[in-house]
Amino acid sequence: MKILRSVKGMHDIVDEEIAKWHYVETAYRQHVERYGYREIRTPVLEPIELFVRGIGEATDIVEKEMYTFMDKGDDHLALRPEGTASAIRSYVQHAIGAKEAQTKWYYIAPMFRRERPAKGRYRQFHQAGAELIGVSEPSADAEIIDMAVRYLSDLGLKGIGVQINTLGGSESRARFREALVEFLLNRETDLCGDCRRRLHVNPLRILDCKVPGCIEISRTAPSGLSLLSQEDREHFDAVRRLLDRWGTPYELAPSMVRGLDYYTRTIFEVQVESDALGTKSAILGGGRYDNLVAELGGKPTPTIGYAFGIERLLLVLGETARPKSPVLVFVAGVGEEGGVRAFDVARNLRGFGIRTEVAYTEGSLRSQLKKADRFGATFVVIAGAEEASRGSVTLRDMSTGEQVEVEMDVLASRIGASR
Ligand code: AMP
């Protein structure tokens, strides 16, 4: 029979890979919870309108990459391509703003985009992110950037480059858009087909186009920084002062715009120099989106957040992401009575939080030791009838082959001490 395979661009996470996932996910949870973030989980499916309104109709994600379908009840649904729109939908739906003045949420979840699959680019991928809702102060921007960068550097990630820019608030952004359109109209015929259309619907996106001719034009385009309102400038300066004070590395990227429509004021990206992904590669992106809550039907509420791709992070971490594997004990029962006693011993050790395997099938001690070796056991506990009469077992250290008789009462603490 034909073997069925997973959908193109969507992968199983198995074997030693899963330990790496647990490692980065656990480190992420512990890290952001120290800053007061709580987890939020939202559905994988959302009404398509959420992303059209939230991310923007003229973005690549909405125009070209979303998985959308009509369900059997004729509801138009989309697999979520990112986490922020869903988080904000949830925030508005449950009137969280009426209950608390500031909300800190984080998530780790699968996302779906129908991009051309490549190394580090998948159709189902996973993002971990954070949203700080209800705080407009520049300290929120600086703290969340610093939180993200510290997470990555604590993992041991090398070659981190943080780029920041500001798009300004609505007014500054409108001024920038006007200046940009004026500049680009004179060069319209040199733009690619996509950008000629973007010029009329979403000109800022042109600065993000990867076509060489468009990159060349963007290089001389007016900078948004010179068109900022005084308030927007002061906000950005304050963010930078804090980052400088903490020694958080960053560089200014005046032409960075980011791919989603909802950003205002501070935006940032983390890139990593890595052979695994080829040259410089973006692994994290975020920014402020002060209009998004209102656009999704809530009261105007300032918000800032980011997300990074876990697959890309693991690729660039490479061998650095090798978690220390915990002690594994294999309990070998010898003879019929020993076979039963092996399960008593395993239950006892698991009760002390020790990872323990038992042989389900009877066999000679020799064959059980072989089995323990295949499992990668650190210790083997031999539960034989003779030791049973003394209330003890034999503990074998698999790395040295050394064996000692140990009383059951102290077995767990003895193994625990070696962790
Ligand atoms: P974005 O939501 O587009 O700002 O992306 C944020 C991060 O998600 C990127 O920096 C990547 O690390 C990751 N990412 C985005 N798209 C993909 C994809 N198709 N495959 C794997 N990771 C992705």
Coordinates of C-alpha atoms and ligand atoms in Angstrom, one line a residue, residues 61 65 81-83 107 111-116 118-128 258-260 262-263 269-270 281-286 306-313, ligand 1:
I61 CA 0.6 37.1 4.2
E65 CA 0.1 33.0 1.9
P81 CA -0.5 32.9 10.0
E82 CA 0.7 34.7 13.2
G83 CA -0.3 35.1 16.8
Y107 CA 2.4 32.1 23.5
M111 CA 1.4 29.1 12.5
F112 CA 0.6 28.4 8.9
R113 CA 1.8 30.3 5.8
R114 CA 1.8 28.9 2.3
E115 CA 5.3 30.1 1.4
R116 CA 7.7 28.3 -0.9
A118 CA 13.1 26.1 2.0
K119 CA 15.5 25.6 4.8
G120 CA 14.2 27.7 7.7
R121 CA 10.9 28.4 5.8
Y122 CA 8.0 26.1 6.3
R123 CA 4.3 26.0 5.8
Q124 CA 3.6 25.0 9.3
F125 CA 6.1 26.6 11.7
H126 CA 6.1 27.6 15.3
Q127 CA 6.3 31.0 16.9
A128 CA 6.9 32.0 20.4
R258 CA 8.5 44.9 8.6
G259 CA 6.0 42.9 6.7
L260 CA 2.8 43.5 8.6
Y262 CA -0.4 47.1 12.0
Y263 CA 2.9 48.5 13.2
E269 CA 14.1 42.7 14.2
V270 CA 16.7 40.2 15.4
S281 CA 18.7 35.6 8.6
A282 CA 15.7 37.2 10.6
I283 CA 14.7 35.0 13.5
L284 CA 12.6 37.5 15.5
G285 CA 10.4 40.5 14.6
G286 CA 8.2 42.8 16.5
Y306 CA 7.2 40.3 19.1
A307 CA 7.5 36.7 17.8
F308 CA 10.3 34.5 16.8
G309 CA 10.4 31.3 14.8
I310 CA 11.3 28.2 16.9
E311 CA 12.5 26.2 13.8
R312 CA 14.8 29.0 12.8
L313 CA 16.1 29.5 16.3
Ligands
AMP1 P1 6.8 37.6 11.2 O1 5.6 37.1 11.9 O2 6.7 37.5 9.7 O3 7.3 38.9 11.7 O4 8.0 36.5 11.5 C1 8.6 36.4 12.8 C2 9.5 35.2 12.8 O5 8.8 34.0 12.5 C3 10.6 35.2 11.7 O6 11.7 36.0 12.1 C4 10.9 33.8 11.6 O7 11.8 33.4 12.6 C5 9.6 33.1 11.8 N1 8.9 32.8 10.5 C6 8.1 33.5 9.8 N2 7.7 32.8 8.7 C7 8.2 31.6 8.8 C8 8.2 30.4 8.0 N3 7.4 30.3 6.9 N4 8.9 29.3 8.4 C9 9.6 29.3 9.5 N5 9.7 30.4 10.3 C10 9.0 31.5 10.0

